C-alpha atoms as an extended CHARMM CRD file, in Angstrom:
* protein
*
       274  EXT
         1         1  MET       CA              0.0000000000        0.0000000000        0.0000000000  PROA      1               0.0000000000
         2         2  GLU       CA              1.2600000000        3.4500000000       -0.9360000000  PROA      2               0.0000000000
         3         3  VAL       CA              0.5740000000        6.4980000000        1.2250000000  PROA      3               0.0000000000
         4         4  VAL       CA             -0.3160000000        9.2810000000       -1.1990000000  PROA      4               0.0000000000
         5         5  SER       CA             -0.6720000000       12.0510000000        1.3860000000  PROA      5               0.0000000000
         6         6  GLU       CA             -1.0030000000       12.6380000000        5.1130000000  PROA      6               0.0000000000
         7         7  ASN       CA             -2.1920000000       15.8120000000        6.8290000000  PROA      7               0.0000000000
         8         8  ARG       CA             -2.8550000000       16.8040000000       10.4190000000  PROA      8               0.0000000000
         9         9  SER       CA             -6.5460000000       17.5250000000       11.0360000000  PROA      9               0.0000000000
        10        10  PHE       CA             -8.2750000000       18.2990000000       14.3480000000  PROA      10              0.0000000000
        11        11  GLY       CA             -5.5030000000       16.5490000000       16.2540000000  PROA      11              0.0000000000
        12        12  GLY       CA             -5.7800000000       13.4300000000       14.0950000000  PROA      12              0.0000000000
        13        13  ARG       CA             -4.4220000000       12.2940000000       10.7400000000  PROA      13              0.0000000000
        14        14  GLN       CA             -6.0980000000       12.5390000000        7.3300000000  PROA      14              0.0000000000
        15        15  ILE       CA             -4.4950000000        9.8980000000        5.1300000000  PROA      15              0.0000000000
        16        16  VAL       CA             -4.9410000000        9.1100000000        1.4340000000  PROA      16              0.0000000000
        17        17  ALA       CA             -3.6310000000        5.7350000000        0.2720000000  PROA      17              0.0000000000
        18        18  LYS       CA             -3.4860000000        3.6270000000       -2.8890000000  PROA      18              0.0000000000
        19        19  HSD       CA             -3.3800000000       -0.1480000000       -3.1030000000  PROA      19              0.0000000000
        20        20  PRO       CA             -3.7210000000       -2.9210000000       -5.6930000000  PROA      20              0.0000000000
        21        21  SER       CA             -7.2250000000       -4.3690000000       -5.5140000000  PROA      21              0.0000000000
        22        22  ASP       CA             -7.9250000000       -8.0180000000       -6.2710000000  PROA      22              0.0000000000
        23        23  ALA       CA            -11.6640000000       -7.3760000000       -6.2980000000  PROA      23              0.0000000000
        24        24  CYS       CA            -11.5030000000       -4.5570000000       -8.8440000000  PROA      24              0.0000000000
        25        25  GLY       CA             -8.4090000000       -5.6790000000      -10.7620000000  PROA      25              0.0000000000
        26        26  CYS       CA             -6.7100000000       -2.2950000000      -10.5940000000  PROA      26              0.0000000000
        27        27  ASP       CA             -5.1900000000        0.1860000000       -8.1740000000  PROA      27              0.0000000000
        28        28  MET       CA             -7.7850000000        1.7480000000       -5.8790000000  PROA      28              0.0000000000
        29        29  THR       CA             -7.4600000000        4.9450000000       -3.8660000000  PROA      29              0.0000000000
        30        30  PHE       CA             -9.2020000000        5.5980000000       -0.5600000000  PROA      30              0.0000000000
        31        31  ALA       CA             -8.9460000000        7.9920000000        2.3780000000  PROA      31              0.0000000000
        32        32  VAL       CA             -9.0370000000        7.3370000000        6.1120000000  PROA      32              0.0000000000
        33        33  TYR       CA             -9.2510000000        9.8070000000        8.9600000000  PROA      33              0.0000000000
        34        34  LEU       CA             -7.7600000000        8.6570000000       12.2640000000  PROA      34              0.0000000000
        35        35  PRO       CA             -8.8910000000       10.7460000000       15.2520000000  PROA      35              0.0000000000
        36        36  PRO       CA             -6.4430000000       11.6890000000       18.0260000000  PROA      36              0.0000000000
        37        37  GLN       CA             -7.9000000000        8.8900000000       20.1950000000  PROA      37              0.0000000000
        38        38  ALA       CA             -6.4100000000        6.3570000000       17.7500000000  PROA      38              0.0000000000
        39        39  GLU       CA             -2.9770000000        7.1900000000       19.1250000000  PROA      39              0.0000000000
        40        40  GLU       CA             -4.0620000000        5.6370000000       22.4330000000  PROA      40              0.0000000000
        41        41  GLY       CA             -5.7590000000        2.5350000000       21.0560000000  PROA      41              0.0000000000
        42        42  PRO       CA             -8.1850000000        1.1180000000       18.4750000000  PROA      42              0.0000000000
        43        43  VAL       CA            -11.2900000000        3.1600000000       17.6320000000  PROA      43              0.0000000000
        44        44  PRO       CA            -14.5910000000        2.3050000000       15.8850000000  PROA      44              0.0000000000
        45        45  VAL       CA            -15.0040000000        3.0030000000       12.1590000000  PROA      45              0.0000000000
        46        46  LEU       CA            -17.5840000000        5.0000000000       10.2120000000  PROA      46              0.0000000000
        47        47  TRP       CA            -17.7210000000        4.3380000000        6.4660000000  PROA      47              0.0000000000
        48        48  TYR       CA            -18.7740000000        7.2030000000        4.1990000000  PROA      48              0.0000000000
        49        49  LEU       CA            -19.8470000000        6.1880000000        0.6790000000  PROA      49              0.0000000000
        50        50  SER       CA            -19.9490000000        9.0080000000       -1.8550000000  PROA      50              0.0000000000
        51        51  GLY       CA            -22.3200000000        9.6870000000       -4.7330000000  PROA      51              0.0000000000
        52        52  LEU       CA            -22.2150000000        9.8900000000       -8.5170000000  PROA      52              0.0000000000
        53        53  THR       CA            -19.0920000000       11.4860000000      -10.0780000000  PROA      53              0.0000000000
        54        54  CYS       CA            -17.3220000000       11.6720000000       -6.6950000000  PROA      54              0.0000000000
        55        55  THR       CA            -13.9690000000       10.2290000000       -5.6820000000  PROA      55              0.0000000000
        56        56  HSD       CA            -12.6910000000        9.6480000000       -2.1440000000  PROA      56              0.0000000000
        57        57  GLU       CA            -11.7240000000       13.3150000000       -2.0750000000  PROA      57              0.0000000000
        58        58  ASN       CA            -15.1040000000       15.0540000000       -2.3570000000  PROA      58              0.0000000000
        59        59  ALA       CA            -16.4840000000       14.1230000000        1.0380000000  PROA      59              0.0000000000
        60        60  MET       CA            -13.0490000000       14.1940000000        2.6210000000  PROA      60              0.0000000000
        61        61  SER       CA            -12.7580000000       17.8540000000        1.6340000000  PROA      61              0.0000000000
        62        62  LYS       CA            -16.3830000000       19.0520000000        1.7640000000  PROA      62              0.0000000000
        63        63  ALA       CA            -18.4810000000       16.9990000000        4.1950000000  PROA      63              0.0000000000
        64        64  GLY       CA            -16.7640000000       18.3050000000        7.3270000000  PROA      64              0.0000000000
        65        65  LEU       CA            -16.7240000000       14.9770000000        9.1350000000  PROA      65              0.0000000000
        66        66  GLN       CA            -13.2340000000       15.1920000000       10.6300000000  PROA      66              0.0000000000
        67        67  GLU       CA            -14.0080000000       17.6690000000       13.4250000000  PROA      67              0.0000000000
        68        68  HSD       CA            -16.9700000000       15.6050000000       14.5900000000  PROA      68              0.0000000000
        69        69  ALA       CA            -15.0300000000       12.3460000000       14.2920000000  PROA      69              0.0000000000
        70        70  ALA       CA            -12.2100000000       13.8080000000       16.3920000000  PROA      70              0.0000000000
        71        71  HSD       CA            -14.6890000000       14.8930000000       19.0560000000  PROA      71              0.0000000000
        72        72  HSD       CA            -16.2780000000       11.4540000000       19.3380000000  PROA      72              0.0000000000
        73        73  GLY       CA            -13.2380000000        9.2780000000       18.6070000000  PROA      73              0.0000000000
        74        74  LEU       CA            -14.2910000000        7.6290000000       15.3470000000  PROA      74              0.0000000000
        75        75  ALA       CA            -12.1890000000        6.7530000000       12.3100000000  PROA      75              0.0000000000
        76        76  ILE       CA            -13.7290000000        7.6580000000        8.9370000000  PROA      76              0.0000000000
        77        77  VAL       CA            -13.1110000000        5.6410000000        5.7650000000  PROA      77              0.0000000000
        78        78  TYR       CA            -13.8800000000        7.1920000000        2.3680000000  PROA      78              0.0000000000
        79        79  PRO       CA            -13.6860000000        4.6300000000       -0.4830000000  PROA      79              0.0000000000
        80        80  ASP       CA            -13.7000000000        5.6670000000       -4.1260000000  PROA      80              0.0000000000
        81        81  THR       CA            -16.9590000000        5.1960000000       -6.0150000000  PROA      81              0.0000000000
        82        82  SER       CA            -15.5840000000        2.9280000000       -8.7540000000  PROA      82              0.0000000000
        83        83  PRO       CA            -12.4620000000        1.4420000000      -10.2950000000  PROA      83              0.0000000000
        84        84  ARG       CA            -10.5610000000        3.9120000000      -12.4880000000  PROA      84              0.0000000000
        85        85  GLY       CA             -7.9080000000        3.9380000000      -15.1950000000  PROA      85              0.0000000000
        86        86  ASP       CA             -7.3080000000        4.0160000000      -18.9290000000  PROA      86              0.0000000000
        87        87  GLU       CA             -7.8980000000        0.2660000000      -19.1960000000  PROA      87              0.0000000000
        88        88  ILE       CA            -11.1180000000        0.3170000000      -17.1440000000  PROA      88              0.0000000000
        89        89  ALA       CA            -14.4820000000        0.2570000000      -18.9570000000  PROA      89              0.0000000000
        90        90  ASN       CA            -16.2790000000        3.5800000000      -19.0170000000  PROA      90              0.0000000000
        91        91  ASP       CA            -19.2530000000        5.3550000000      -20.5620000000  PROA      91              0.0000000000
        92        92  GLU       CA            -19.6960000000        8.8660000000      -21.9240000000  PROA      92              0.0000000000
        93        93  ALA       CA            -22.5710000000        9.4900000000      -19.5050000000  PROA      93              0.0000000000
        94        94  TYR       CA            -21.7460000000       10.7420000000      -16.0220000000  PROA      94              0.0000000000
        95        95  ASP       CA            -24.0410000000        8.1920000000      -14.3760000000  PROA      95              0.0000000000
        96        96  LEU       CA            -22.5240000000        4.9530000000      -15.6980000000  PROA      96              0.0000000000
        97        97  GLY       CA            -19.0060000000        3.5620000000      -15.5250000000  PROA      97              0.0000000000
        98        98  GLN       CA            -16.1570000000        5.3270000000      -13.7700000000  PROA      98              0.0000000000
        99        99  GLY       CA            -17.4840000000        7.4050000000      -10.8910000000  PROA      99              0.0000000000
       100       100  ALA       CA            -20.7590000000        5.4720000000      -10.9420000000  PROA      100             0.0000000000
       101       101  GLY       CA            -20.1030000000        2.0030000000       -9.5510000000  PROA      101             0.0000000000
       102       102  PHE       CA            -23.4060000000        1.9230000000       -7.6170000000  PROA      102             0.0000000000
       103       103  TYR       CA            -21.7650000000       -0.3960000000       -5.0570000000  PROA      103             0.0000000000
       104       104  VAL       CA            -22.7960000000       -3.5330000000       -6.9560000000  PROA      104             0.0000000000
       105       105  ASN       CA            -20.9600000000       -6.6110000000       -8.1970000000  PROA      105             0.0000000000
       106       106  ALA       CA            -21.3180000000       -6.4180000000      -11.9820000000  PROA      106             0.0000000000
       107       107  VAL       CA            -21.9710000000       -9.6310000000      -13.8980000000  PROA      107             0.0000000000
       108       108  CYS       CA            -22.1980000000       -8.2430000000      -17.4470000000  PROA      108             0.0000000000
       109       109  ASP       CA            -19.4960000000       -7.2400000000      -19.9100000000  PROA      109             0.0000000000
       110       110  PRO       CA            -17.6210000000       -4.9420000000      -20.0980000000  PROA      110             0.0000000000
       111       111  TRP       CA            -18.1490000000       -4.1410000000      -16.4120000000  PROA      111             0.0000000000
       112       112  LYS       CA            -17.7040000000       -7.4680000000      -14.6420000000  PROA      112             0.0000000000
       113       113  ALA       CA            -13.9120000000       -7.5110000000      -14.9280000000  PROA      113             0.0000000000
       114       114  ASN       CA            -13.5080000000       -4.5300000000      -12.6080000000  PROA      114             0.0000000000
       115       115  PHE       CA            -16.7980000000       -3.2560000000      -11.2040000000  PROA      115             0.0000000000
       116       116  GLN       CA            -16.9810000000       -5.3610000000       -8.0470000000  PROA      116             0.0000000000
       117       117  MET       CA            -17.6120000000       -2.5020000000       -5.6570000000  PROA      117             0.0000000000
       118       118  TYR       CA            -19.8730000000       -4.4290000000       -3.2860000000  PROA      118             0.0000000000
       119       119  ASP       CA            -17.1530000000       -6.9820000000       -2.5410000000  PROA      119             0.0000000000
       120       120  TYR       CA            -14.5060000000       -4.2710000000       -2.5020000000  PROA      120             0.0000000000
       121       121  VAL       CA            -16.2320000000       -2.2280000000        0.1920000000  PROA      121             0.0000000000
       122       122  THR       CA            -17.6340000000       -5.0310000000        2.3350000000  PROA      122             0.0000000000
       123       123  ASP       CA            -14.6490000000       -7.3830000000        2.2700000000  PROA      123             0.0000000000
       124       124  GLU       CA            -11.4070000000       -6.2970000000        0.6430000000  PROA      124             0.0000000000
       125       125  LEU       CA            -11.0860000000       -2.6980000000        1.8060000000  PROA      125             0.0000000000
       126       126  ARG       CA            -12.5570000000       -3.4940000000        5.2040000000  PROA      126             0.0000000000
       127       127  GLY       CA             -9.9400000000       -6.1920000000        5.7150000000  PROA      127             0.0000000000
       128       128  LEU       CA             -7.1560000000       -3.8560000000        4.6110000000  PROA      128             0.0000000000
       129       129  VAL       CA             -8.3470000000       -1.1190000000        6.9750000000  PROA      129             0.0000000000
       130       130  GLU       CA             -8.5940000000       -3.4900000000        9.9240000000  PROA      130             0.0000000000
       131       131  ARG       CA             -5.1200000000       -4.9080000000        9.2710000000  PROA      131             0.0000000000
       132       132  THR       CA             -3.4330000000       -1.5600000000        8.7200000000  PROA      132             0.0000000000
       133       133  TYR       CA             -4.9580000000        0.9460000000       11.1210000000  PROA      133             0.0000000000
       134       134  PRO       CA             -5.8000000000        0.9860000000       14.8520000000  PROA      134             0.0000000000
       135       135  VAL       CA             -9.5130000000        0.2630000000       14.5310000000  PROA      135             0.0000000000
       136       136  THR       CA            -11.9660000000       -2.0980000000       16.1890000000  PROA      136             0.0000000000
       137       137  ASP       CA            -14.5260000000       -4.4160000000       14.5940000000  PROA      137             0.0000000000
       138       138  ARG       CA            -17.3300000000       -1.9540000000       15.4240000000  PROA      138             0.0000000000
       139       139  HSD       CA            -18.3160000000       -0.4340000000       12.0700000000  PROA      139             0.0000000000
       140       140  GLY       CA            -21.0710000000        1.9660000000       11.0630000000  PROA      140             0.0000000000
       141       141  ILE       CA            -21.9320000000        3.1270000000        7.5590000000  PROA      141             0.0000000000
       142       142  THR       CA            -23.4170000000        6.2030000000        5.9180000000  PROA      142             0.0000000000
       143       143  GLY       CA            -23.3990000000        7.8060000000        2.4900000000  PROA      143             0.0000000000
       144       144  HSD       CA            -24.8400000000       10.4430000000        0.1880000000  PROA      144             0.0000000000
       145       145  SER       CA            -27.1000000000        9.8950000000       -2.8390000000  PROA      145             0.0000000000
       146       146  MET       CA            -25.6660000000        6.8600000000       -4.7040000000  PROA      146             0.0000000000
       147       147  GLY       CA            -23.5610000000        6.3560000000       -1.5780000000  PROA      147             0.0000000000
       148       148  GLY       CA            -26.6640000000        6.4620000000        0.5960000000  PROA      148             0.0000000000
       149       149  HSD       CA            -28.0700000000        3.6920000000       -1.5860000000  PROA      149             0.0000000000
       150       150  GLY       CA            -24.8290000000        1.7820000000       -1.0560000000  PROA      150             0.0000000000
       151       151  ALA       CA            -24.8320000000        2.3040000000        2.7120000000  PROA      151             0.0000000000
       152       152  LEU       CA            -28.4300000000        1.1380000000        3.1080000000  PROA      152             0.0000000000
       153       153  THR       CA            -28.1410000000       -1.9370000000        0.9040000000  PROA      153             0.0000000000
       154       154  ILE       CA            -24.7860000000       -3.0130000000        2.3200000000  PROA      154             0.0000000000
       155       155  ALA       CA            -25.8840000000       -2.6550000000        5.9470000000  PROA      155             0.0000000000
       156       156  ILE       CA            -29.2620000000       -4.3490000000        5.4760000000  PROA      156             0.0000000000
       157       157  ARG       CA            -27.5890000000       -7.2840000000        3.7380000000  PROA      157             0.0000000000
       158       158  ASN       CA            -24.8110000000       -7.5380000000        6.3470000000  PROA      158             0.0000000000
       159       159  PRO       CA            -26.3650000000       -6.8120000000        9.7570000000  PROA      159             0.0000000000
       160       160  ASP       CA            -23.6820000000       -8.8390000000       11.5240000000  PROA      160             0.0000000000
       161       161  ARG       CA            -20.9350000000       -6.5660000000       10.1590000000  PROA      161             0.0000000000
       162       162  TYR       CA            -22.4310000000       -3.0940000000       10.7180000000  PROA      162             0.0000000000
       163       163  HSD       CA            -23.7250000000       -1.6720000000       13.9710000000  PROA      163             0.0000000000
       164       164  SER       CA            -25.1280000000        1.7090000000       12.9030000000  PROA      164             0.0000000000
       165       165  LEU       CA            -26.7440000000        3.0860000000        9.7580000000  PROA      165             0.0000000000
       166       166  THR       CA            -27.6080000000        6.5270000000        8.3850000000  PROA      166             0.0000000000
       167       167  ALA       CA            -27.8960000000        8.1380000000        4.9520000000  PROA      167             0.0000000000
       168       168  PHE       CA            -28.0350000000       11.5550000000        3.3000000000  PROA      168             0.0000000000
       169       169  ALA       CA            -30.5090000000       11.9040000000        0.4000000000  PROA      169             0.0000000000
       170       170  PRO       CA            -30.1560000000        8.2570000000       -0.6520000000  PROA      170             0.0000000000
       171       171  ILE       CA            -31.3400000000        6.7540000000       -3.9130000000  PROA      171             0.0000000000
       172       172  THR       CA            -33.9810000000        4.6960000000       -2.1540000000  PROA      172             0.0000000000
       173       173  ASN       CA            -35.7580000000        2.6820000000       -4.8580000000  PROA      173             0.0000000000
       174       174  PRO       CA            -33.4110000000        2.2870000000       -7.8630000000  PROA      174             0.0000000000
       175       175  THR       CA            -35.4320000000       -0.5100000000       -9.4640000000  PROA      175             0.0000000000
       176       176  CYS       CA            -38.1590000000        2.0970000000      -10.0420000000  PROA      176             0.0000000000
       177       177  SER       CA            -35.9710000000        5.1130000000      -10.8570000000  PROA      177             0.0000000000
       178       178  ASP       CA            -33.9520000000        6.3670000000      -13.8150000000  PROA      178             0.0000000000
       179       179  TRP       CA            -31.1150000000        6.5800000000      -11.2830000000  PROA      179             0.0000000000
       180       180  GLY       CA            -30.9840000000        2.8170000000      -11.0110000000  PROA      180             0.0000000000
       181       181  ARG       CA            -32.7490000000        1.0330000000      -13.8380000000  PROA      181             0.0000000000
       182       182  LYS       CA            -30.1420000000        2.1680000000      -16.3540000000  PROA      182             0.0000000000
       183       183  GLN       CA            -27.2160000000        1.1660000000      -14.1540000000  PROA      183             0.0000000000
       184       184  LEU       CA            -28.6630000000       -2.0680000000      -12.7710000000  PROA      184             0.0000000000
       185       185  SER       CA            -29.5510000000       -3.3030000000      -16.2520000000  PROA      185             0.0000000000
       186       186  ALA       CA            -26.0560000000       -2.4660000000      -17.5210000000  PROA      186             0.0000000000
       187       187  TYR       CA            -24.2140000000       -4.0450000000      -14.5960000000  PROA      187             0.0000000000
       188       188  LEU       CA            -26.5570000000       -6.9370000000      -13.7610000000  PROA      188             0.0000000000
       189       189  GLY       CA            -28.5010000000       -7.6810000000      -16.9400000000  PROA      189             0.0000000000
       190       190  ASP       CA            -32.1980000000       -7.7000000000      -17.7850000000  PROA      190             0.0000000000
       191       191  ASP       CA            -33.3210000000      -10.1720000000      -15.1110000000  PROA      191             0.0000000000
       192       192  GLU       CA            -34.8740000000       -7.7220000000      -12.6810000000  PROA      192             0.0000000000
       193       193  THR       CA            -35.1040000000      -10.3000000000       -9.9100000000  PROA      193             0.0000000000
       194       194  SER       CA            -31.3350000000       -9.9100000000       -9.4690000000  PROA      194             0.0000000000
       195       195  TRP       CA            -31.7530000000       -6.1610000000       -8.9440000000  PROA      195             0.0000000000
       196       196  THR       CA            -33.6190000000       -6.5080000000       -5.6620000000  PROA      196             0.0000000000
       197       197  ASN       CA            -30.3740000000       -7.1360000000       -3.7310000000  PROA      197             0.0000000000
       198       198  TYR       CA            -29.4470000000       -3.5320000000       -4.4890000000  PROA      198             0.0000000000
       199       199  ASP       CA            -32.7530000000       -1.7870000000       -3.7140000000  PROA      199             0.0000000000
       200       200  ALA       CA            -32.9790000000       -0.3760000000       -0.1860000000  PROA      200             0.0000000000
       201       201  THR       CA            -36.7680000000       -0.1100000000       -0.1860000000  PROA      201             0.0000000000
       202       202  LEU       CA            -37.2720000000       -3.7240000000       -1.2240000000  PROA      202             0.0000000000
       203       203  LEU       CA            -34.5630000000       -5.0130000000        1.1170000000  PROA      203             0.0000000000
       204       204  LEU       CA            -35.9310000000       -3.1120000000        4.0930000000  PROA      204             0.0000000000
       205       205  GLU       CA            -39.4540000000       -4.3620000000        3.4990000000  PROA      205             0.0000000000
       206       206  GLU       CA            -38.2260000000       -7.9550000000        3.3550000000  PROA      206             0.0000000000
       207       207  HSD       CA            -35.5400000000       -7.9930000000        6.0320000000  PROA      207             0.0000000000
       208       208  GLY       CA            -35.7970000000       -4.8410000000        8.1410000000  PROA      208             0.0000000000
       209       209  TRP       CA            -32.7450000000       -3.4950000000        9.9560000000  PROA      209             0.0000000000
       210       210  LYS       CA            -31.6360000000       -4.6960000000       13.3690000000  PROA      210             0.0000000000
       211       211  GLY       CA            -31.2950000000       -1.1810000000       14.7940000000  PROA      211             0.0000000000
       212       212  ASP       CA            -32.7070000000        2.2530000000       14.1300000000  PROA      212             0.0000000000
       213       213  ILE       CA            -31.9970000000        4.2590000000       10.9710000000  PROA      213             0.0000000000
       214       214  LEU       CA            -31.4760000000        7.9890000000       10.4530000000  PROA      214             0.0000000000
       215       215  ILE       CA            -32.2670000000        9.4540000000        7.0190000000  PROA      215             0.0000000000
       216       216  ASP       CA            -31.8980000000       13.1530000000        6.1590000000  PROA      216             0.0000000000
       217       217  GLN       CA            -33.3570000000       14.4180000000        2.8910000000  PROA      217             0.0000000000
       218       218  GLY       CA            -33.3870000000       17.9820000000        1.6000000000  PROA      218             0.0000000000
       219       219  ALA       CA            -36.9580000000       19.0640000000        0.8890000000  PROA      219             0.0000000000
       220       220  SER       CA            -35.6930000000       21.3350000000       -1.9260000000  PROA      220             0.0000000000
       221       221  ASP       CA            -33.4700000000       18.6460000000       -3.4460000000  PROA      221             0.0000000000
       222       222  GLN       CA            -33.4830000000       19.0450000000       -7.2330000000  PROA      222             0.0000000000
       223       223  PHE       CA            -33.3560000000       15.2480000000       -7.6430000000  PROA      223             0.0000000000
       224       224  LEU       CA            -36.3260000000       14.2480000000       -5.4730000000  PROA      224             0.0000000000
       225       225  ASP       CA            -38.1050000000       12.4740000000       -8.3370000000  PROA      225             0.0000000000
       226       226  LEU       CA            -35.0410000000       10.2790000000       -8.8900000000  PROA      226             0.0000000000
       227       227  LEU       CA            -34.2780000000        9.6590000000       -5.2130000000  PROA      227             0.0000000000
       228       228  LYS       CA            -37.8830000000        8.6970000000       -4.3260000000  PROA      228             0.0000000000
       229       229  PRO       CA            -37.6850000000        9.3560000000       -0.5710000000  PROA      229             0.0000000000
       230       230  GLU       CA            -41.3730000000        8.5400000000       -0.2340000000  PROA      230             0.0000000000
       231       231  SER       CA            -40.6570000000        4.9180000000       -1.1880000000  PROA      231             0.0000000000
       232       232  LEU       CA            -38.2720000000        4.3240000000        1.7020000000  PROA      232             0.0000000000
       233       233  SER       CA            -40.2770000000        6.3160000000        4.2370000000  PROA      233             0.0000000000
       234       234  ALA       CA            -43.3790000000        4.3100000000        3.3350000000  PROA      234             0.0000000000
       235       235  ALA       CA            -41.4250000000        1.0570000000        3.6410000000  PROA      235             0.0000000000
       236       236  MET       CA            -40.2020000000        2.1130000000        7.0870000000  PROA      236             0.0000000000
       237       237  ALA       CA            -43.7880000000        2.7900000000        8.1310000000  PROA      237             0.0000000000
       238       238  ARG       CA            -45.1130000000       -0.5000000000        6.7340000000  PROA      238             0.0000000000
       239       239  ARG       CA            -42.2740000000       -2.4480000000        8.3480000000  PROA      239             0.0000000000
       240       240  ARG       CA            -42.6110000000       -0.3900000000       11.5500000000  PROA      240             0.0000000000
       241       241  GLN       CA            -38.8740000000        0.0770000000       11.3110000000  PROA      241             0.0000000000
       242       242  PRO       CA            -37.4190000000        2.1390000000       14.1770000000  PROA      242             0.0000000000
       243       243  GLY       CA            -35.7240000000        5.2800000000       12.9690000000  PROA      243             0.0000000000
       244       244  GLU       CA            -36.0750000000        8.8660000000       11.8320000000  PROA      244             0.0000000000
       245       245  PHE       CA            -36.7850000000       10.0930000000        8.3020000000  PROA      245             0.0000000000
       246       246  ARG       CA            -36.3180000000       13.8690000000        8.2410000000  PROA      246             0.0000000000
       247       247  MET       CA            -37.2580000000       16.1580000000        5.3580000000  PROA      247             0.0000000000
       248       248  GLN       CA            -35.1110000000       19.2510000000        5.8600000000  PROA      248             0.0000000000
       249       249  ARG       CA            -36.8530000000       22.4020000000        4.6830000000  PROA      249             0.0000000000
       250       250  GLY       CA            -34.9330000000       24.4820000000        2.1200000000  PROA      250             0.0000000000
       251       251  TYR       CA            -31.9660000000       22.1320000000        1.6720000000  PROA      251             0.0000000000
       252       252  ASP       CA            -30.8300000000       20.8170000000       -1.7140000000  PROA      252             0.0000000000
       253       253  HSD       CA            -28.6100000000       17.8980000000       -2.7870000000  PROA      253             0.0000000000
       254       254  SER       CA            -25.2250000000       19.5760000000       -2.2760000000  PROA      254             0.0000000000
       255       255  TYR       CA            -22.4310000000       19.1670000000        0.2360000000  PROA      255             0.0000000000
       256       256  TYR       CA            -23.7980000000       22.2670000000        1.9710000000  PROA      256             0.0000000000
       257       257  PHE       CA            -26.7010000000       20.0160000000        2.9550000000  PROA      257             0.0000000000
       258       258  VAL       CA            -24.4190000000       17.1260000000        3.9410000000  PROA      258             0.0000000000
       259       259  SER       CA            -22.0620000000       19.2580000000        6.0190000000  PROA      259             0.0000000000
       260       260  THR       CA            -24.9680000000       20.9200000000        7.8380000000  PROA      260             0.0000000000
       261       261  PHE       CA            -26.1610000000       17.6160000000        9.2950000000  PROA      261             0.0000000000
       262       262  ALA       CA            -22.8290000000       15.7720000000        9.3730000000  PROA      262             0.0000000000
       263       263  GLY       CA            -22.3360000000       16.4090000000       13.0770000000  PROA      263             0.0000000000
       264       264  GLU       CA            -25.7020000000       14.8810000000       13.9690000000  PROA      264             0.0000000000
       265       265  HSD       CA            -24.9460000000       11.7900000000       11.8930000000  PROA      265             0.0000000000
       266       266  VAL       CA            -21.5090000000       11.2810000000       13.4210000000  PROA      266             0.0000000000
       267       267  ALA       CA            -23.0190000000       11.6470000000       16.9040000000  PROA      267             0.0000000000
       268       268  TRP       CA            -25.7160000000        9.0950000000       15.9880000000  PROA      268             0.0000000000
       269       269  HSD       CA            -23.0540000000        6.5840000000       14.9750000000  PROA      269             0.0000000000
       270       270  ALA       CA            -20.8420000000        7.3180000000       17.9780000000  PROA      270             0.0000000000
       271       271  GLU       CA            -23.7290000000        6.6250000000       20.3560000000  PROA      271             0.0000000000
       272       272  ARG       CA            -24.1850000000        3.1920000000       18.7760000000  PROA      272             0.0000000000
       273       273  LEU       CA            -20.5370000000        2.2620000000       18.1790000000  PROA      273             0.0000000000
       274       274  ILE       CA            -18.7230000000        3.3490000000       21.3240000000  PROA      274             0.0000000000
């Protein structure tokens, strides 16, 4: 593993690293924030999954999580959103290919050779983080937009591996949205029964979540029709799933929205992880 950069931040260390990935068949870059408490011993981990077009750097620079993580004593891991490189399959559209991995394991060409983001996040990168940094096996997960979709689906499918769950403006029902049907058909094929493993609304209705869930959604989000927050909120009600689904008046889809509520999300995870 190669350390690309390291900076002091709120008494802790903000690290960017690169490593060869077996899951994705290429070099992958990720970031990890270690709070000052990590110098005294292992700390719990909060995973932040980013949205369409983002890299590890967007949330690292704009979400403002480090100050809150330092206060509570949590490490933050920011994976990339897809494999990248000249030899990696891509598409001219911003919402497919590089920068748009959707946290799935692709089974169709030309994507299946590299786009194994579900396995990368849940297994390979997690193992690397636990072997390399002073962290415990207490992990929480959150994310924004496409990353919120990833956080919800990954946690619901792996309740034994994640102990807290939140999301910012997640894509909640991709099997019924243009932000989802296009990508799921490209990565997984035309058999829509295989798509359900990557739809938070359908997964929650079938399995529920072992704990409580916090969802924040901007009420002035320009992508509400694609995100379909009503689908997940209705599923939570039907399932009688403990949690909070908050429509935040006046907020849009940007990192201004994410950073505004980042402190509340980090505190939510800290209460459940520490």
